CSV table of C-alpha atoms in Angstrom, one decimal:
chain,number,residue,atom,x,y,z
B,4,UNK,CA,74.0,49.7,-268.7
B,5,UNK,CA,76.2,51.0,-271.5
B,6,UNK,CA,76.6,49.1,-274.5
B,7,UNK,CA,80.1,47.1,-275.2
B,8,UNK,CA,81.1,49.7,-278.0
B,9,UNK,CA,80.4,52.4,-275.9
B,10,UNK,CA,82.4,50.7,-273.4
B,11,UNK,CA,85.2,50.2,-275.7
B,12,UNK,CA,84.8,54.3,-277.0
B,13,UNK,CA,85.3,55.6,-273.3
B,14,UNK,CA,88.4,53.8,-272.8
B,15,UNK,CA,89.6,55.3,-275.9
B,16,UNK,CA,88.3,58.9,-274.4
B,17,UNK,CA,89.5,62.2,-273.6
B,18,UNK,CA,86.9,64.5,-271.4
B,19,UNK,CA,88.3,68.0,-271.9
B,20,UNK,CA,86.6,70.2,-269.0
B,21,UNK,CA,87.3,73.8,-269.5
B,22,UNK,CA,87.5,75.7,-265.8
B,23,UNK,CA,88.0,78.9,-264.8
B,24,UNK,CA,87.0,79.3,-261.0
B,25,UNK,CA,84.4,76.4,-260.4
B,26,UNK,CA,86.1,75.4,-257.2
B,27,UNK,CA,82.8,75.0,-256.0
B,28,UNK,CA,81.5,72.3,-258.9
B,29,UNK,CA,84.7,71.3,-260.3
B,30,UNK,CA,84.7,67.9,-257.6
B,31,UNK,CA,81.0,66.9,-258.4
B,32,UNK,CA,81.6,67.2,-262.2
B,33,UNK,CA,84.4,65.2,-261.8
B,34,UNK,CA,83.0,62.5,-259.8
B,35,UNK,CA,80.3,62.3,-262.4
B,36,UNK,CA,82.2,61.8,-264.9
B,37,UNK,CA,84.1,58.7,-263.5
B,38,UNK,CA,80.8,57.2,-262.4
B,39,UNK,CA,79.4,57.8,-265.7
B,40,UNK,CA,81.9,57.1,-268.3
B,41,UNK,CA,83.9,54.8,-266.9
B,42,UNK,CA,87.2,54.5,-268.2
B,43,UNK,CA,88.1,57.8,-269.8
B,44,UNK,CA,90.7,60.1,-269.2
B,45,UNK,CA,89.6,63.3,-267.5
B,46,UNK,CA,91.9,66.3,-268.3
B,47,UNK,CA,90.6,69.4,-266.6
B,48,UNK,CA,92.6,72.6,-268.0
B,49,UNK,CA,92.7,75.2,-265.6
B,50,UNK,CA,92.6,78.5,-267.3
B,51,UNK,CA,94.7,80.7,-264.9
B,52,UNK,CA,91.7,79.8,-262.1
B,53,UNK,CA,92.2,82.7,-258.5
B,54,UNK,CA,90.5,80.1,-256.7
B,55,UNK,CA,91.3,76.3,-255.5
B,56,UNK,CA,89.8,74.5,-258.8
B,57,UNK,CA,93.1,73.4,-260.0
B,58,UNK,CA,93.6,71.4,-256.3
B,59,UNK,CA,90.4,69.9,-256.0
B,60,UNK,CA,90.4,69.0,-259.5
B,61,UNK,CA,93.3,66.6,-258.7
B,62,UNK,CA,92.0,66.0,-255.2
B,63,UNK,CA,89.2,64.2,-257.7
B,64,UNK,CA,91.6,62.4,-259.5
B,65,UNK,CA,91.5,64.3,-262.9
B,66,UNK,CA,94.5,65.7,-264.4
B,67,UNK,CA,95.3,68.9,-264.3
B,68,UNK,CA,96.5,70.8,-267.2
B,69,UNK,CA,97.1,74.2,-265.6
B,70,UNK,CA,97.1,77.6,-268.0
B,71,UNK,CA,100.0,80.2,-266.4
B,72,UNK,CA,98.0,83.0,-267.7
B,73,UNK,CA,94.1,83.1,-268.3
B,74,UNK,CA,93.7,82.8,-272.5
B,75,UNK,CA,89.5,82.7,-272.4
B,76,UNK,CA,87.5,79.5,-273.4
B,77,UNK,CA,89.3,79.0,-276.3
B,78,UNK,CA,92.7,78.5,-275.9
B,79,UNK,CA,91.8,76.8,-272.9
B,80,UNK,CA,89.4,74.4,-274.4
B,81,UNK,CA,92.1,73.8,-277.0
B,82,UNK,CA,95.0,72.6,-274.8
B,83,UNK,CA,92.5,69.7,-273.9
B,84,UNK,CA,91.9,68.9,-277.7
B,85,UNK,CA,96.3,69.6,-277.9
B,86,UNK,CA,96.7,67.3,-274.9
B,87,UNK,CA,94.0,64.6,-276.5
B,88,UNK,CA,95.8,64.7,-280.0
B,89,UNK,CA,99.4,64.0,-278.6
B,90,UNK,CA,98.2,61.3,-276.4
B,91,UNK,CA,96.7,59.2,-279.5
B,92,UNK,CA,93.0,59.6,-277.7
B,93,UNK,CA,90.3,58.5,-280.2
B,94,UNK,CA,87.3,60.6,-279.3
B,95,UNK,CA,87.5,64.1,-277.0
B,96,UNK,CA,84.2,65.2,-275.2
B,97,UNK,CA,84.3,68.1,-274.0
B,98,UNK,CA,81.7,69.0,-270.9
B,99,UNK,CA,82.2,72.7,-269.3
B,100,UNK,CA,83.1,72.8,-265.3
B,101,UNK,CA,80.3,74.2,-264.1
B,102,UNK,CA,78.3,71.3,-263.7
B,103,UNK,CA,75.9,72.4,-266.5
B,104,UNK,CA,76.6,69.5,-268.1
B,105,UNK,CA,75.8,65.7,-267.3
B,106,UNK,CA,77.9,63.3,-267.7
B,107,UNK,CA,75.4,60.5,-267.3
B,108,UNK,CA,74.3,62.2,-270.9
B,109,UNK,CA,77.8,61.9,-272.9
B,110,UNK,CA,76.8,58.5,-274.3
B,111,UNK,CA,74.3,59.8,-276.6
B,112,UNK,CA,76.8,62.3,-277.8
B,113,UNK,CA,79.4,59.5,-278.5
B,114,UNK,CA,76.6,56.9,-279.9
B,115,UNK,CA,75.8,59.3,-282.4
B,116,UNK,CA,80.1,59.2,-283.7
B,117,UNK,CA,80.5,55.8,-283.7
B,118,UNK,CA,77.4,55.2,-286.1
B,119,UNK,CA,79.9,56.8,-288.0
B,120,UNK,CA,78.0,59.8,-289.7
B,121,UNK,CA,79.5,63.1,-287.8
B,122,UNK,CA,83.1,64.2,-287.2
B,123,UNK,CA,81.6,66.2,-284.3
B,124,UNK,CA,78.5,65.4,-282.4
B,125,UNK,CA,76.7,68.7,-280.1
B,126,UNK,CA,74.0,68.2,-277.0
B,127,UNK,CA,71.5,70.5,-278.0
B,128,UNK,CA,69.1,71.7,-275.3
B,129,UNK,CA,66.4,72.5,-277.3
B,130,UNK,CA,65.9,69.4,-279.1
B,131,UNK,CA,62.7,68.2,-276.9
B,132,UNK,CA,64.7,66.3,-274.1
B,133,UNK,CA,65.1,67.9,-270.7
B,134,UNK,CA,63.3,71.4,-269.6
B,135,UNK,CA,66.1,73.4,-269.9
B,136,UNK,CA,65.0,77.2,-269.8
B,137,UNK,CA,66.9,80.3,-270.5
B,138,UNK,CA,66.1,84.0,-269.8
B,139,UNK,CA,64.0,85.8,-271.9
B,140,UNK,CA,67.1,87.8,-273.4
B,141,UNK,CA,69.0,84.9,-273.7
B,142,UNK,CA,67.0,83.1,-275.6
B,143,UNK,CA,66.7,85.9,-278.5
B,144,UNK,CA,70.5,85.9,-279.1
B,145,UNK,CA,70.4,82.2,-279.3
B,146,UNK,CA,67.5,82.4,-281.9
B,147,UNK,CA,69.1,85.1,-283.8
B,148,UNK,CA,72.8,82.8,-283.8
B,149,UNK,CA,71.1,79.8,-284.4
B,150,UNK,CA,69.5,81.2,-287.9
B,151,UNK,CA,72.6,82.3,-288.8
B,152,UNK,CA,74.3,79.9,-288.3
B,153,UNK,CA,71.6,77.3,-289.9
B,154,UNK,CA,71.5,79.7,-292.8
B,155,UNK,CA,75.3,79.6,-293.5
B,156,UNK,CA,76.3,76.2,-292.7
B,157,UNK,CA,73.3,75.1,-294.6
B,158,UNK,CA,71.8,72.6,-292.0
B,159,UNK,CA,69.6,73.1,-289.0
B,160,UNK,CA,71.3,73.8,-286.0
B,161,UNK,CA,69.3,74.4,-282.6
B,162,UNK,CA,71.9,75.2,-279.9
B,163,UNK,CA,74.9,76.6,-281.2
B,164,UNK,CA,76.2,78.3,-277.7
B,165,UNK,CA,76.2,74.3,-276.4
B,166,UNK,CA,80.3,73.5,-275.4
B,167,UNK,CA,78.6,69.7,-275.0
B,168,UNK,CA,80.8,68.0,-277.4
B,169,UNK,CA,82.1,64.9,-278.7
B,170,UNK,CA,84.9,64.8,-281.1
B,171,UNK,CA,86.4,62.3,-283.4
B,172,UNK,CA,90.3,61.9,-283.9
B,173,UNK,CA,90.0,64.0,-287.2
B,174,UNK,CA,88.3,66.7,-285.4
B,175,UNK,CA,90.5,66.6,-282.6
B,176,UNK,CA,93.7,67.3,-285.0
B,177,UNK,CA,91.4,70.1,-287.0
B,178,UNK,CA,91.1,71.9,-283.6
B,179,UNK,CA,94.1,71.1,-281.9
B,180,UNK,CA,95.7,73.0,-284.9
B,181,UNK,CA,93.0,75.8,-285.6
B,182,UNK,CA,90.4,76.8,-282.8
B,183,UNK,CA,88.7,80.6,-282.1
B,184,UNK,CA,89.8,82.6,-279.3
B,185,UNK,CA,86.9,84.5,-278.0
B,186,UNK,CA,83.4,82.9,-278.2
B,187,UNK,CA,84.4,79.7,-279.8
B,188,UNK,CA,80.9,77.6,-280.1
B,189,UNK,CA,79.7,79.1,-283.0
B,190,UNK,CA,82.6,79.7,-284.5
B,191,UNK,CA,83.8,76.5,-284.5
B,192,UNK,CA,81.1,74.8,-286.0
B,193,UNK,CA,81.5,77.2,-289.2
B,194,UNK,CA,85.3,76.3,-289.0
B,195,UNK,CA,84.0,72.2,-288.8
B,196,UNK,CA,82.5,72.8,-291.6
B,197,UNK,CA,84.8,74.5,-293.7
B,198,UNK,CA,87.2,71.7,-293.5
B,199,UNK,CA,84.5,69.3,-294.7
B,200,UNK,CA,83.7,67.3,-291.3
B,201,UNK,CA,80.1,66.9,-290.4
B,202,UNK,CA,78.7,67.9,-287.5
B,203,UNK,CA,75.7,66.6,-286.0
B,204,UNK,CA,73.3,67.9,-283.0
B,205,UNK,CA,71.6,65.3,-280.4
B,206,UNK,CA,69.6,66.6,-277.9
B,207,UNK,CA,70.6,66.3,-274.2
B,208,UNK,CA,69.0,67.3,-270.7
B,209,UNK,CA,70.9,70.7,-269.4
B,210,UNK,CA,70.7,71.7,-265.8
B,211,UNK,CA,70.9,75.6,-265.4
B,212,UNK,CA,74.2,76.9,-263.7
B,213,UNK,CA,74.9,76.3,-260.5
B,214,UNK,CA,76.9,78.9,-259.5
B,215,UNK,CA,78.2,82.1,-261.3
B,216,UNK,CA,77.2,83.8,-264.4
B,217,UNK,CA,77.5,82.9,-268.0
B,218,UNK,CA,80.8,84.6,-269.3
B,219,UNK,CA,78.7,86.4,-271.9
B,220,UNK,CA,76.5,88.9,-270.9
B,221,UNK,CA,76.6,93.2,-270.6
B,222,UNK,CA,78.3,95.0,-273.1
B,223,UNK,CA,80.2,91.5,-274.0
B,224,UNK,CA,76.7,90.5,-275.6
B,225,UNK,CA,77.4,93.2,-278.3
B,226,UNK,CA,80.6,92.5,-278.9
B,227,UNK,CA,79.6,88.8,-279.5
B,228,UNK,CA,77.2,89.3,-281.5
B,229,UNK,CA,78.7,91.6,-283.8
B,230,UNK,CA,82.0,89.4,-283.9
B,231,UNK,CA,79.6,86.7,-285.0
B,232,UNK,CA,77.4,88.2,-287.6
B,233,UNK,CA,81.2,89.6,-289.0
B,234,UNK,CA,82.7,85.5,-289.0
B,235,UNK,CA,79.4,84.6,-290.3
B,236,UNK,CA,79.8,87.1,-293.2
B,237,UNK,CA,83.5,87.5,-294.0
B,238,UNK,CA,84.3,83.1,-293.2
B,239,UNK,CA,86.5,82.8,-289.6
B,240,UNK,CA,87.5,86.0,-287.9
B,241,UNK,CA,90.5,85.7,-285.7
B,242,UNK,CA,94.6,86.2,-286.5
B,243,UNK,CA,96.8,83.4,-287.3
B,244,UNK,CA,97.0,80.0,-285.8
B,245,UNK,CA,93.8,81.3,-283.6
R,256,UNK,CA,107.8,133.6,-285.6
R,257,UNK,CA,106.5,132.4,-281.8
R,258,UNK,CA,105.1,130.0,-283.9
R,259,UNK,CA,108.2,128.9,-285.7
R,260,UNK,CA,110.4,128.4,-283.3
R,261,UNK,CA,107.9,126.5,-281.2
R,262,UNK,CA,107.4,124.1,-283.6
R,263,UNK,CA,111.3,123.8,-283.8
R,264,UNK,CA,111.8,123.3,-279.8
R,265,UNK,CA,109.1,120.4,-279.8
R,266,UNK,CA,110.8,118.7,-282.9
R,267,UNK,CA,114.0,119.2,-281.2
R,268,UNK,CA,112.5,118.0,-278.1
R,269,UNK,CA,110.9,114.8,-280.0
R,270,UNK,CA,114.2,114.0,-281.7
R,271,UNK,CA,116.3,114.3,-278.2
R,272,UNK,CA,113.1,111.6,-276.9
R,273,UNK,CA,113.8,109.5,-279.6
R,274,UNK,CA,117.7,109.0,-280.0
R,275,UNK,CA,117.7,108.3,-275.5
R,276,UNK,CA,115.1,105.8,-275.9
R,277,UNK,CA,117.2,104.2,-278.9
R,278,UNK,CA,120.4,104.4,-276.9
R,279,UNK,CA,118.5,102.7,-274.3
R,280,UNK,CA,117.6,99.7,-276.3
R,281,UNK,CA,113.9,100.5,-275.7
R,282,UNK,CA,112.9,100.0,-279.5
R,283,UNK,CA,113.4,97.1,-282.2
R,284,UNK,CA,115.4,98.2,-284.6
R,285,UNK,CA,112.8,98.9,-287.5
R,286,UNK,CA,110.6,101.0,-284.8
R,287,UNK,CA,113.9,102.7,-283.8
R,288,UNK,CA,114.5,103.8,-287.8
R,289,UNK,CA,110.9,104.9,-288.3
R,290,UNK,CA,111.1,106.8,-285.2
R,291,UNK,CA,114.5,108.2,-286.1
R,292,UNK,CA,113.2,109.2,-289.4
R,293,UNK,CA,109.8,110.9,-288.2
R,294,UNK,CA,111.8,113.1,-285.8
R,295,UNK,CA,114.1,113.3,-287.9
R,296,UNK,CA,111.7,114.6,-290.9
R,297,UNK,CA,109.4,116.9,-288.1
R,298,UNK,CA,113.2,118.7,-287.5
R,299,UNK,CA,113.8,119.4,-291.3
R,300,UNK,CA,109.8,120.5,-291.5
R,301,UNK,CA,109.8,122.8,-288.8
R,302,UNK,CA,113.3,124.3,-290.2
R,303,UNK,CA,111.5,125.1,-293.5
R,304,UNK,CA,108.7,126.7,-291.9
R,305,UNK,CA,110.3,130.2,-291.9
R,306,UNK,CA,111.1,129.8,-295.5
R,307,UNK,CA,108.0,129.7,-297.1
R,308,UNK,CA,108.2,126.2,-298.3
R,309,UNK,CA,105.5,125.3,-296.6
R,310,UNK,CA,103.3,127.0,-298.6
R,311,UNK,CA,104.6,126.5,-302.0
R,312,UNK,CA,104.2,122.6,-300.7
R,313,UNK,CA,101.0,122.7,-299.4
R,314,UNK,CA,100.1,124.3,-302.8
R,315,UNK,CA,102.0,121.7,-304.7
R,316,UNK,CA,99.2,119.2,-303.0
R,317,UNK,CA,96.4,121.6,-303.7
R,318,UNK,CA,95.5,122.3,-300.1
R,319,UNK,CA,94.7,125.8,-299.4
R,320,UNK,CA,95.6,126.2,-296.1
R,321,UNK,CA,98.8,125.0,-295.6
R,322,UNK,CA,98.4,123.6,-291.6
R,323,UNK,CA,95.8,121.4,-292.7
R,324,UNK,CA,98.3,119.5,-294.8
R,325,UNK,CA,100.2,119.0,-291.5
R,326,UNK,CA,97.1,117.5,-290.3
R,327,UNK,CA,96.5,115.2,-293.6
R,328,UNK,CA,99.6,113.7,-293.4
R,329,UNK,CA,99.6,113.2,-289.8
R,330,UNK,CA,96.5,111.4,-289.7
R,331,UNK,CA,97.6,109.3,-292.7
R,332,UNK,CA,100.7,107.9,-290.5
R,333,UNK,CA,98.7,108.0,-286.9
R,334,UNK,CA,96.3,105.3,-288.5
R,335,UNK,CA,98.5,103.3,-290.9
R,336,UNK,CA,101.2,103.4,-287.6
R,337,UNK,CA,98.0,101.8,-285.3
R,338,UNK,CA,97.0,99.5,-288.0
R,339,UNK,CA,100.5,98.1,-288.3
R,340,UNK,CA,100.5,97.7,-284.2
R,341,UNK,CA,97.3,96.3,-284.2
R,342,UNK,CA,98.4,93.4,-286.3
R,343,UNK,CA,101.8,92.6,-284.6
R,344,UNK,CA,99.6,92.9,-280.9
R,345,UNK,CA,97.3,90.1,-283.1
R,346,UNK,CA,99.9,88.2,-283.7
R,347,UNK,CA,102.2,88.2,-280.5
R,348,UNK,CA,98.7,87.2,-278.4
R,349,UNK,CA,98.7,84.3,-280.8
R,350,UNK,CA,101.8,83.4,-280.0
R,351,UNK,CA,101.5,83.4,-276.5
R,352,UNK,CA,98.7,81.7,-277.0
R,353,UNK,CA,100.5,78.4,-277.7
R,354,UNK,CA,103.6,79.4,-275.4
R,355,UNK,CA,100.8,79.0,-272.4
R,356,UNK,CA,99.7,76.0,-274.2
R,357,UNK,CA,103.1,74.4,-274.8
R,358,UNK,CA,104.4,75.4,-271.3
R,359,UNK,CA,100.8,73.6,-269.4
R,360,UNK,CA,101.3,70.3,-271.8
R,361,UNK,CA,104.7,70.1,-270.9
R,362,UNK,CA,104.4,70.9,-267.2
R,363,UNK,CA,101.9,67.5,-266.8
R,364,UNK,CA,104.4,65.2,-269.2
R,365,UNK,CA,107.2,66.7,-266.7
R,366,UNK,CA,105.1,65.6,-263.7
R,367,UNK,CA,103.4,62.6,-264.7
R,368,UNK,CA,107.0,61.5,-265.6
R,369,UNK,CA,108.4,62.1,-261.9
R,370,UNK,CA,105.3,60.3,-260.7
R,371,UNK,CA,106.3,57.3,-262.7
């Protein structure tokens, strides 16, 4: 059973799912998400999807937001926080499309912001829940980002890929207004914590993807990585009102 | 002389390029000026050429052999011109960034307004 303030947060809640072709998950997530977190608004923002996620997404009974070109993660992940902003919501949570992400877990996310002490709240993987495992590869990128990112935002942070999250309403206007384009996890969190909002990690249980690949991987590994080490170094890397 | 005068027929040629695509409202007008004026400045250089200018110029710079001034300038503007379109590319994705945006949030406030 979920506690009364809990309750009271969902009702007050945006989900923000990001999808780009999940036709195939889009429904389940969906359905989870009612079931789970009862009460909140589920926006899923179709980024320029070739497929049938936008109509099974409202088939579901989430509303649509629907991109007329695909921007990438980013921008699409932002329109939810845009959408969630406008609307007065009090918290956004943001869980990705491809069912990776369970919604039966968001309440640990949002017990963690209404005690109060983060601005925005990540499910971490690796934080001894769950038996989530990622290839080999994989999991050195992560390790190298996760130092990084540790060493420049001066706190430990274990799973800085995660797009798990639960945001408050002064987090929500932060991105709404300012939010990377590319690879916007890690990125964001340095942004977070440029504008003085703390942001806190809890761990969650992951599933592995159900269908389709991560949107990172080949050649695009390099490029992320570099781009990362270079925001990591020079503060936020991206053009104006990115 | 070959040499000469082939330089002049491309300027020409570059120059003709430039004013049609002006007259055809293909450029802003500040990349229709700079355009105008780098045709317009490749004309006048490759009219000097039989003079001797060149050379006195190229000496002026203290580069001893005169084409590979062509070649110093002409890389100077190639990158400073790419630089320049790499930040207005920047910023116009930005800003279709939040036309997308805009034009999704206001497509669901239209509908959810005709569902009412």
């Amino acid at each position: 059973m979920l506690a009364p303030d809990v309750r009271d947060a969902y009702s007050r809640s945006c989900v923000v799912v990001p999808a780009y072709n999940e036709g195939p998950s889009i429904e389940k997530v969906i359905v989870g998400i009612h079931e789970h977190m009862p009460g909140a608004a589920v926006v899923v923002v179709n980024d320029g999807s070739s497929d049938d996620t936008e109509a099974r997404a409202r088939a579901a009974g989430a509303l649509v937001l629907s991109l007329a070109l695909n921007l990438g993660i980013g921008g699409a992940v932002q329109t939810g926080y845009k959408y969630a902003m406008a609307q007065g919501f009090s918290y956004a949570i943001q869980i990705d499309g491809d069912g990776q992400h369970e919604p039966s877990e968001a309440h640990h996310l949002l017990e963690q912001l209404l005690a109060g002490e983060a601005d925005i709240v990540i499910g971490s993987r690796w934080l001894g829940r769950g038996n989530y495992v990622a290839p080999r590869n994989r999991r050195y990128g992560m390790k190298f980002l996760e130092s990084l990112v540790s060493f420049r935002a001066g706190t430990r942070f274990t799973d800085t890929t995660s797009g798990f999250r639960a945001l408050n309403r002064r987090a929500i206007s932060l991105f709404a207004e300012h939010y990377p384009t590319d690879y916007p996890e890690v990125e964001s969190i340095l942004l977070a914590r440029h504008h003085g909002l703390e942001v806190r990690e809890v761990p969650v249980v992951m599933k592995a993807r159900e269908h389709g690949h991560s949107s990172i991987r080949g050649l695009k590994t390099l490029y992320f990585m570099v781009r990362i080490t270079i925001a990591l170094l020079l503060g936020v890397v991206g053009g104006e009102n990115s | 002389m070959k040499a000469d005068l082939l330089a002049a027929a491309i300027s020409l040629i570059f120059l003709t390029v430039t004013i049609r695509a002006i007259r055809k409202r293909q450029l802003t007008e500040l990349m229709a000026i700079l355009w105008l004026s780098v045709s317009i400045g490749t004309v006048i250089l490759s009219a000097l050429l039989p003079l001797g200018t060149f050379n006195s110029l190229s000496r002026f710079f203290g580069i001893a052999y005169p084409p590979a001034m062509i070649l110093v300038f002409g890389m100077a503007f190639v990158i400073l011109f790419t630089f320049r379109l790499s930040v207005s590319l920047s910023r116009l994705s930005a800003r279709q960034k939040i036309l997308v945006q805009e034009l999704a949030l206001m497509r669901a406030q239209a509908e959810s307004e005709r569902t009412e």
